[in-house]
Short mmCIF file of C-alpha atoms in Angstrom, two decimals:
data_model
loop_
_atom_site.label_atom_id
_atom_site.label_comp_id
_atom_site.label_asym_id
_atom_site.label_seq_id
_atom_site.Cartn_x
_atom_site.Cartn_y
_atom_site.Cartn_z
CA MET U 85 -0.28 0.27 -0.05
CA SER U 86 2.71 2.45 0.21
CA VAL U 87 4.26 2.48 -3.03
CA GLY U 88 0.27 3.15 -3.90
CA SER U 89 -0.34 5.53 -1.94
CA MET U 90 2.83 7.06 -3.29
CA LEU U 91 1.99 6.85 -7.15
CA ALA U 92 -1.13 8.10 -6.19
CA ILE U 93 0.28 11.45 -4.58
CA ALA U 94 3.03 12.24 -6.93
CA LEU U 95 -0.27 11.68 -10.16
CA VAL U 96 -2.22 14.34 -7.72
CA LEU U 97 1.62 16.67 -7.46
CA VAL U 98 1.60 16.10 -11.21
CA SER U 99 -1.80 16.60 -12.26
CA LEU U 100 -1.87 20.20 -10.37
CA ALA U 101 1.06 20.63 -11.61
CA VAL U 102 -0.72 21.09 -14.65
CA VAL U 103 -4.38 22.30 -13.54
CA ASP U 104 -2.42 25.37 -12.09
CA ALA U 105 -0.68 26.49 -14.46
CA ARG U 106 -2.85 29.63 -15.60
CA MET U 107 -1.75 30.88 -11.99
CA LEU U 108 2.09 30.22 -13.12
CA PRO U 109 4.29 32.17 -14.68
CA ALA U 110 3.84 32.57 -19.13
CA ALA U 111 6.59 30.98 -19.44
CA PRO U 112 7.29 27.14 -22.17
CA TRP U 113 5.44 24.30 -20.86
CA VAL U 114 8.53 22.13 -20.22
CA ARG U 115 10.04 24.46 -19.00
CA SER U 116 6.52 25.08 -16.02
CA ILE U 117 7.06 21.85 -15.21
CA LEU U 118 10.30 20.78 -14.81
CA LEU U 119 10.74 24.42 -12.46
CA SER U 120 6.56 22.07 -10.82
CA LEU U 121 9.05 19.45 -9.82
CA ALA U 122 12.01 20.71 -8.99
CA CYS U 123 9.62 23.02 -6.28
CA ALA U 124 8.33 19.82 -5.12
CA ALA U 125 11.26 17.83 -4.25
CA THR U 126 12.46 20.62 -2.33
CA GLY U 127 9.44 19.49 0.07
CA ILE U 128 10.11 16.23 -0.74
CA VAL U 129 13.82 17.02 0.40
CA SER U 130 13.24 18.62 3.58
CA TRP U 131 11.03 15.10 4.84
CA LEU U 132 13.89 12.41 3.69
CA ILE U 133 15.92 14.60 5.63
CA LEU U 134 14.90 16.72 8.53
CA GLY U 135 12.09 13.50 8.97
CA SER U 136 14.83 11.03 9.08
CA LEU U 137 16.80 12.28 12.05
CA LEU U 138 13.55 13.61 13.47
CA LEU U 139 12.41 10.75 13.76
CA PRO U 140 14.17 8.02 13.54
CA ASP U 141 11.86 5.21 14.74
CA VAL U 142 9.19 5.94 11.93
CA THR U 143 7.32 3.05 10.68
CA GLU U 144 8.13 3.02 6.44
CA PRO U 145 5.25 2.01 5.26
CA LEU U 146 4.01 5.96 6.33
CA PHE U 147 7.37 7.61 6.10
CA LEU U 148 7.57 7.84 1.53
CA PRO U 149 3.91 8.72 1.12
CA VAL U 150 4.28 11.50 3.76
CA ALA U 151 7.74 12.81 1.53
CA VAL U 152 5.74 12.91 -1.24
CA LEU U 153 2.61 14.88 0.50
CA GLY U 154 6.49 17.34 1.37
CA GLY U 155 5.86 17.98 -2.15
CA VAL U 156 2.68 19.00 -2.48
CA GLY U 157 2.64 20.92 0.10
CA SER U 158 6.48 23.36 -1.02
CA TYR U 159 4.41 22.98 -5.11
CA LEU U 160 1.53 24.75 -2.88
CA ALA U 161 3.46 26.74 -0.85
CA THR U 162 5.69 28.74 -4.09
CA ILE U 163 2.56 29.88 -6.26
CA ALA U 164 2.15 32.73 -5.14
CA VAL U 165 5.71 33.41 -4.78
CA ARG U 166 6.61 32.20 -8.44
CA ALA U 167 3.64 34.43 -10.03
CA ALA U 168 5.41 37.67 -7.90
CA GLY U 169 7.60 37.53 -9.92
CA GLY U 170 10.25 35.80 -7.68
CA GLY U 171 13.21 33.99 -9.60
CA VAL U 172 14.47 30.73 -9.34
CA VAL U 173 16.36 29.70 -7.48
CA VAL U 174 14.49 32.51 -4.61
CA THR U 175 11.49 30.65 -4.96
CA LEU U 176 13.45 26.62 -4.97
CA VAL U 177 14.92 28.65 -1.65
CA PHE U 178 11.68 29.69 -0.63
CA GLY U 179 10.02 25.97 -1.18
CA LEU U 180 13.12 25.04 1.37
CA LEU U 181 12.79 27.00 3.94
CA TRP U 182 8.90 27.03 4.39
CA SER U 183 9.37 22.49 3.77
CA LEU U 184 11.97 22.38 6.33
CA LEU U 185 10.49 25.97 9.50
CA VAL U 186 6.14 24.17 7.96
CA TYR U 187 5.54 21.18 6.74
CA VAL U 188 7.80 19.45 8.58
CA PRO U 189 7.10 20.45 11.65
CA THR U 190 3.43 19.73 11.73
CA ALA U 191 3.36 17.02 9.25
CA ILE U 192 5.24 15.11 12.08
CA ARG U 193 2.37 16.65 14.91
CA THR U 194 -0.20 15.02 12.33
CA PHE U 195 0.51 11.96 11.38
CA SER U 196 3.32 10.53 14.08
CA SER U 197 2.22 8.07 16.83
CA PHE U 198 5.69 8.63 18.09
CA VAL U 199 4.32 12.38 19.65
CA PRO U 200 2.05 12.68 22.54
CA SER U 201 0.07 16.06 21.51
CA TRP U 202 0.68 19.40 20.16
CA SER U 203 1.16 22.00 21.34
CA LEU U 204 -1.49 23.57 24.24
CA GLY U 205 -2.12 19.60 24.82
CA ILE U 206 -4.62 19.60 21.14
CA LEU U 207 -4.89 16.12 19.28
CA PRO U 208 -7.11 17.36 15.96
CA ILE U 209 -8.12 14.56 14.07
CA ASP U 210 -6.13 14.58 10.36
CA HIS U 211 -7.02 11.56 8.16
CA GLY U 212 -4.82 12.28 5.10
CA GLY U 213 -2.59 15.28 5.45
CA SER U 214 -4.89 18.54 5.51
CA LEU U 215 -3.38 20.60 7.93
CA PRO U 216 0.37 19.97 7.07
CA VAL U 217 -0.83 20.45 3.59
CA ASN U 218 -3.04 21.92 2.49
CA VAL U 219 -4.39 25.22 5.62
CA ALA U 220 0.00 25.39 5.67
CA ALA U 221 0.67 25.65 1.95
CA GLY U 222 -2.94 27.44 1.99
CA ALA U 223 -1.54 29.90 4.50
CA ALA U 224 1.82 30.04 2.57
CA ALA U 225 0.00 32.55 -0.66
CA LEU U 226 -1.88 34.17 2.26
CA GLY U 227 1.61 35.77 3.03
CA VAL U 228 2.21 36.35 -0.10
CA LEU U 229 -0.03 37.25 -1.08
CA LEU U 230 -0.21 39.24 1.76
CA CYS U 231 3.42 41.22 0.80
CA GLY U 232 2.15 42.54 -2.75
CA GLY U 233 4.65 42.69 -5.24
CA SER U 234 4.59 42.60 -8.93
CA ARG U 235 2.62 40.50 -10.83
CA VAL U 236 3.52 39.05 -13.79
CA LYS U 237 1.56 37.39 -17.27
CA THR U 238 0.33 33.95 -15.91
CA ALA U 239 0.16 31.17 -19.11
CA THR U 240 -2.95 29.53 -20.11
CA ILE U 241 -4.46 25.51 -20.35
CA SER U 242 -6.27 24.61 -22.77
CA ARG U 243 -9.59 22.46 -21.64
CA THR U 244 -8.44 19.31 -23.39
CA THR U 245 -5.73 19.30 -21.29
CA GLY U 246 -7.68 21.13 -18.43
CA LEU U 247 -9.96 18.45 -18.10
CA LEU U 248 -7.76 15.52 -18.06
CA GLY U 249 -5.54 17.71 -15.35
CA VAL U 250 -9.15 16.97 -12.68
CA ILE U 251 -9.86 13.98 -13.99
CA GLY U 252 -6.16 12.38 -12.59
CA LEU U 253 -6.41 15.31 -9.28
CA CYS U 254 -9.98 13.54 -8.76
CA SER U 255 -8.21 10.09 -9.13
CA GLY U 256 -4.84 10.45 -7.50
CA TRP U 257 -6.09 12.09 -4.05
CA ILE U 258 -9.37 9.36 -4.13
CA VAL U 259 -6.61 7.09 -4.38
CA TRP U 260 -4.94 8.82 -1.74
CA LEU U 261 -7.40 8.81 0.99
CA ALA U 262 -7.51 5.03 0.84
CA GLY U 263 -4.15 4.02 1.20
CA ALA U 264 -3.42 6.20 3.87
CA GLU U 265 -4.73 3.70 6.01
CA PHE U 266 -2.37 1.50 4.84
CA ALA U 267 -4.39 -1.65 4.38
CA VAL U 268 -8.17 -2.42 2.44
CA ASP U 269 -10.47 -3.59 5.03
CA GLU U 270 -14.19 -2.62 5.77
CA VAL U 271 -12.80 0.99 5.51
CA SER U 272 -11.56 1.28 2.09
CA PRO U 273 -15.47 1.03 0.86
CA SER U 274 -16.32 4.44 2.48
CA ILE U 275 -13.38 5.97 1.91
CA LEU U 276 -13.50 5.84 -1.41
CA GLY U 277 -17.75 6.36 -1.64
CA ASN U 278 -17.04 9.75 1.05
CA GLY U 279 -14.52 11.41 -1.67
CA VAL U 280 -16.37 10.56 -4.44
CA VAL U 281 -19.44 12.44 -2.52
CA GLY U 282 -17.38 15.24 -0.82
CA ALA U 283 -16.03 16.33 -4.60
CA VAL U 284 -19.35 15.86 -5.65
CA GLY U 285 -19.87 18.55 -2.91
CA GLY U 286 -17.38 20.74 -2.98
CA MET U 287 -18.16 21.22 -6.89
CA VAL U 288 -22.36 22.13 -6.33
CA GLY U 289 -21.42 23.67 -3.70
CA TRP U 290 -18.82 26.26 -5.64
CA LEU U 291 -21.31 26.05 -8.69
CA VAL U 292 -23.99 27.36 -6.82
CA VAL U 293 -22.65 30.41 -5.24
CA GLN U 294 -21.15 30.96 -8.63
CA ARG U 295 -24.25 31.34 -10.49
CA ILE U 296 -25.90 33.36 -9.00
CA ARG U 297 -22.65 35.56 -8.40
CA HIS U 298 -21.71 35.29 -12.14
CA ARG U 299 -24.65 33.76 -14.27
CA SER U 300 -21.83 31.11 -15.41
CA VAL U 301 -19.77 28.29 -15.27
CA THR U 302 -16.58 27.30 -16.65
CA LEU U 303 -13.72 24.45 -16.44
CA ASN U 304 -12.08 26.42 -13.93
CA SER U 305 -15.03 26.72 -11.31
CA VAL U 306 -16.00 23.11 -12.03
CA ALA U 307 -11.94 22.12 -10.35
CA ALA U 308 -12.20 24.86 -8.02
CA GLY U 309 -15.07 22.81 -6.77
CA LEU U 310 -13.77 19.72 -7.12
CA ILE U 311 -11.04 20.21 -5.04
CA CYS U 312 -11.93 22.30 -2.02
CA GLY U 313 -14.46 18.69 -1.52
CA LEU U 314 -11.72 16.65 -2.21
CA VAL U 315 -9.47 18.87 0.44
CA ALA U 316 -12.82 18.54 2.91
CA VAL U 317 -13.01 15.44 3.81
CA THR U 318 -9.46 15.05 3.62
CA ALA U 319 -8.92 15.26 7.35
CA GLY U 320 -11.79 13.16 8.21
CA ALA U 321 -12.11 10.09 4.72
CA PRO U 322 -13.06 7.47 7.39
CA LEU U 323 -14.72 8.99 9.45
CA PHE U 324 -17.96 10.75 7.63
CA THR U 325 -20.62 10.17 6.49
CA PRO U 326 -21.97 10.43 3.00
CA VAL U 327 -24.32 12.47 4.09
CA SER U 328 -21.88 14.65 6.55
CA ALA U 329 -18.97 14.25 3.89
CA ALA U 330 -21.66 15.59 1.26
CA ALA U 331 -21.96 18.04 3.33
CA SER U 332 -18.54 18.75 3.81
CA GLY U 333 -17.80 19.48 0.61
CA ILE U 334 -20.36 21.82 -0.61
CA LEU U 335 -20.63 24.31 2.73
CA ALA U 336 -16.44 23.64 1.63
CA GLY U 337 -16.39 24.96 -2.19
CA ALA U 338 -19.06 27.69 -1.38
CA ALA U 339 -16.69 29.20 1.58
CA ALA U 340 -13.94 28.87 -0.80
CA CYS U 341 -15.91 30.35 -3.51
CA VAL U 342 -17.24 33.48 -2.38
CA PHE U 343 -13.55 34.36 -0.18
CA THR U 344 -12.12 33.10 -3.73
CA LEU U 345 -14.49 35.35 -6.04
CA ALA U 346 -14.04 38.46 -4.34
CA ARG U 347 -10.24 38.40 -3.85
CA VAL U 348 -9.61 37.79 -7.45
CA GLY U 349 -12.01 40.08 -8.61
CA LYS U 350 -10.46 43.22 -6.21
CA SER U 351 -6.81 42.63 -6.55
CA ARG U 352 -7.03 40.19 -10.32
CA ARG U 353 -4.23 37.71 -8.60
CA GLN U 354 -5.90 34.17 -9.94
CA GLN U 355 -3.41 33.30 -7.18
CA TRP U 356 -5.69 33.92 -4.71
CA TYR U 357 -7.70 29.98 -5.85
CA VAL U 358 -4.86 28.30 -3.85
CA VAL U 359 -5.22 30.11 -0.35
CA GLY U 360 -9.74 29.73 -1.52
CA THR U 361 -9.15 25.79 -2.19
CA HIS U 362 -6.17 24.33 -0.09
CA LEU U 363 -6.81 26.46 3.18
CA ILE U 364 -10.28 28.06 3.36
CA ALA U 365 -11.84 24.24 2.53
CA GLY U 366 -9.14 22.51 4.75
CA ALA U 367 -10.22 24.89 6.81
CA VAL U 368 -13.53 24.05 6.70
CA GLY U 369 -13.18 20.20 6.22
CA VAL U 370 -11.34 20.09 9.12
CA VAL U 371 -13.85 22.02 12.01
CA LEU U 372 -16.50 20.53 10.26
CA LEU U 373 -14.85 16.88 11.72
CA GLY U 374 -14.73 18.31 15.10
CA LEU U 375 -19.23 17.96 14.34
CA LEU U 376 -19.50 16.11 12.31
CA ALA U 377 -17.51 12.71 12.57
CA THR U 378 -18.79 9.53 13.81
CA ASN U 379 -19.77 8.42 17.07
CA MET U 380 -16.62 10.93 18.13
CA GLY U 381 -18.21 14.93 17.21
CA PHE U 382 -20.24 17.10 19.23
CA VAL U 383 -23.67 15.53 16.97
CA PHE U 384 -22.67 12.34 18.59
CA THR U 385 -21.78 12.53 21.63
CA GLY U 386 -22.11 16.02 22.65
CA SER U 387 -19.00 16.62 23.76
CA VAL U 388 -17.49 20.07 22.23
CA ALA U 389 -13.73 18.93 23.25
CA LEU U 390 -13.45 17.56 19.76
CA ILE U 391 -14.27 21.40 18.19
CA GLN U 392 -11.94 22.28 20.00
CA ASP U 393 -8.98 20.83 19.50
CA GLN U 394 -9.40 21.31 15.81
CA VAL U 395 -10.22 25.20 15.91
CA VAL U 396 -6.87 25.18 17.53
CA GLY U 397 -4.47 23.05 15.53
CA THR U 398 -6.11 24.92 12.37
CA LEU U 399 -6.08 28.38 13.65
CA ILE U 400 -2.59 27.51 15.04
CA VAL U 401 -1.42 25.81 11.66
CA ALA U 402 -2.37 28.68 9.13
CA ALA U 403 -0.98 31.61 11.44
CA TYR U 404 2.17 30.06 11.35
CA SER U 405 2.62 29.29 8.02
CA THR U 406 1.05 33.25 7.33
CA ALA U 407 3.95 33.94 9.60
CA VAL U 408 7.20 31.86 8.65
CA SER U 409 5.52 33.30 4.49
CA VAL U 410 4.90 36.84 5.09
CA GLY U 411 8.67 36.74 6.49
CA LEU U 412 10.32 34.68 4.05
CA TRP U 413 9.07 36.17 1.17
CA LEU U 414 10.56 39.75 2.28
CA ALA U 415 13.75 38.92 3.24
CA LEU U 416 14.36 37.32 -0.01
CA ARG U 417 12.94 39.59 -1.89
CA SER U 418 15.17 41.66 -0.43
CA LEU U 419 17.66 40.03 -1.24
CA ALA U 420 17.21 38.67 -4.46
CA GLY U 421 16.63 43.79 -5.09
CA VAL U 422 20.69 43.48 -3.39
CA VAL U 423 21.62 41.33 -5.00
CA LYS U 424 20.23 42.89 -8.59
CA ARG U 425 21.52 46.65 -7.61
CA ARG U 426 24.91 45.10 -7.69
CA GLY U 427 24.80 42.51 -10.40
CA VAL U 428 23.85 46.42 -12.78
CA ALA U 429 26.59 48.76 -10.85
CA SER U 430 29.14 46.01 -11.26
CA PRO U 431 29.49 46.99 -14.42
CA ALA U 432 29.38 50.97 -14.53
#
């Protein structure tokens, strides 16, 4: 199952690189994909090095898939940097440092059975890594976007290419949700079903809002809605029922659509889609798990303990990743500016 999980996550990564091309600087197709994979490599390498040092006893079935998840996280975290004019070196350094400072510690807290609890004694539930990947990476994009900066011309993709990317993304994501169990058992069909229902729910939630506000439906909006739904059920795919998975997807898709359309409309920066589809949708899914988790959530137990853990965990990850990203981006942008000015001045 470890190999299957790695392949599923790798398919998600490549599909995201295709689907998200419209948010990246216009460049030759091969060059853009290679840079996306290089950005992903910073997250993978960070986990392989630092993760093995901090968790020498980690079990093999978990270790390598989490490394590939780190690639997805670092790729998403660097989208806004690339779109803000960050050069190749700046982008890769940002991805590496963000992965070391944010992804690795968050993933350790999320996946490691050797760490008893988070700070403040909380223990949020996160089955598929939504906190270290979606919430943290979306918050990284938020930090960079809040800093402003230059805008570059973005790429375009054909409908056929986009459609193939969406199909690969959904397929890989759903397989990963099932593979995160690292066993084929009686829960696997439920996870697969919740993944499909959540994705459809996210699409419905997004399209309803977009239809009401803009009276239009596009492939981009379909893709964004599907991603929102998948992100929403990532944390709790084994713990949702089909009804709660659909509800989570719908709410996540609707909330992300309202936020994203407002920000894109005001700033004209497509990179806000990363914040909406990953940070907003991920936060909604993680928090709703505290309400709707079967036999654990507030609806079943009447206890607010799990909701508190989910909310606090989400806020800590989002705030920390945003702060780190703001600091990294401002520092690297300033350093790149100094180097560029010296390079221009040196011939004189």
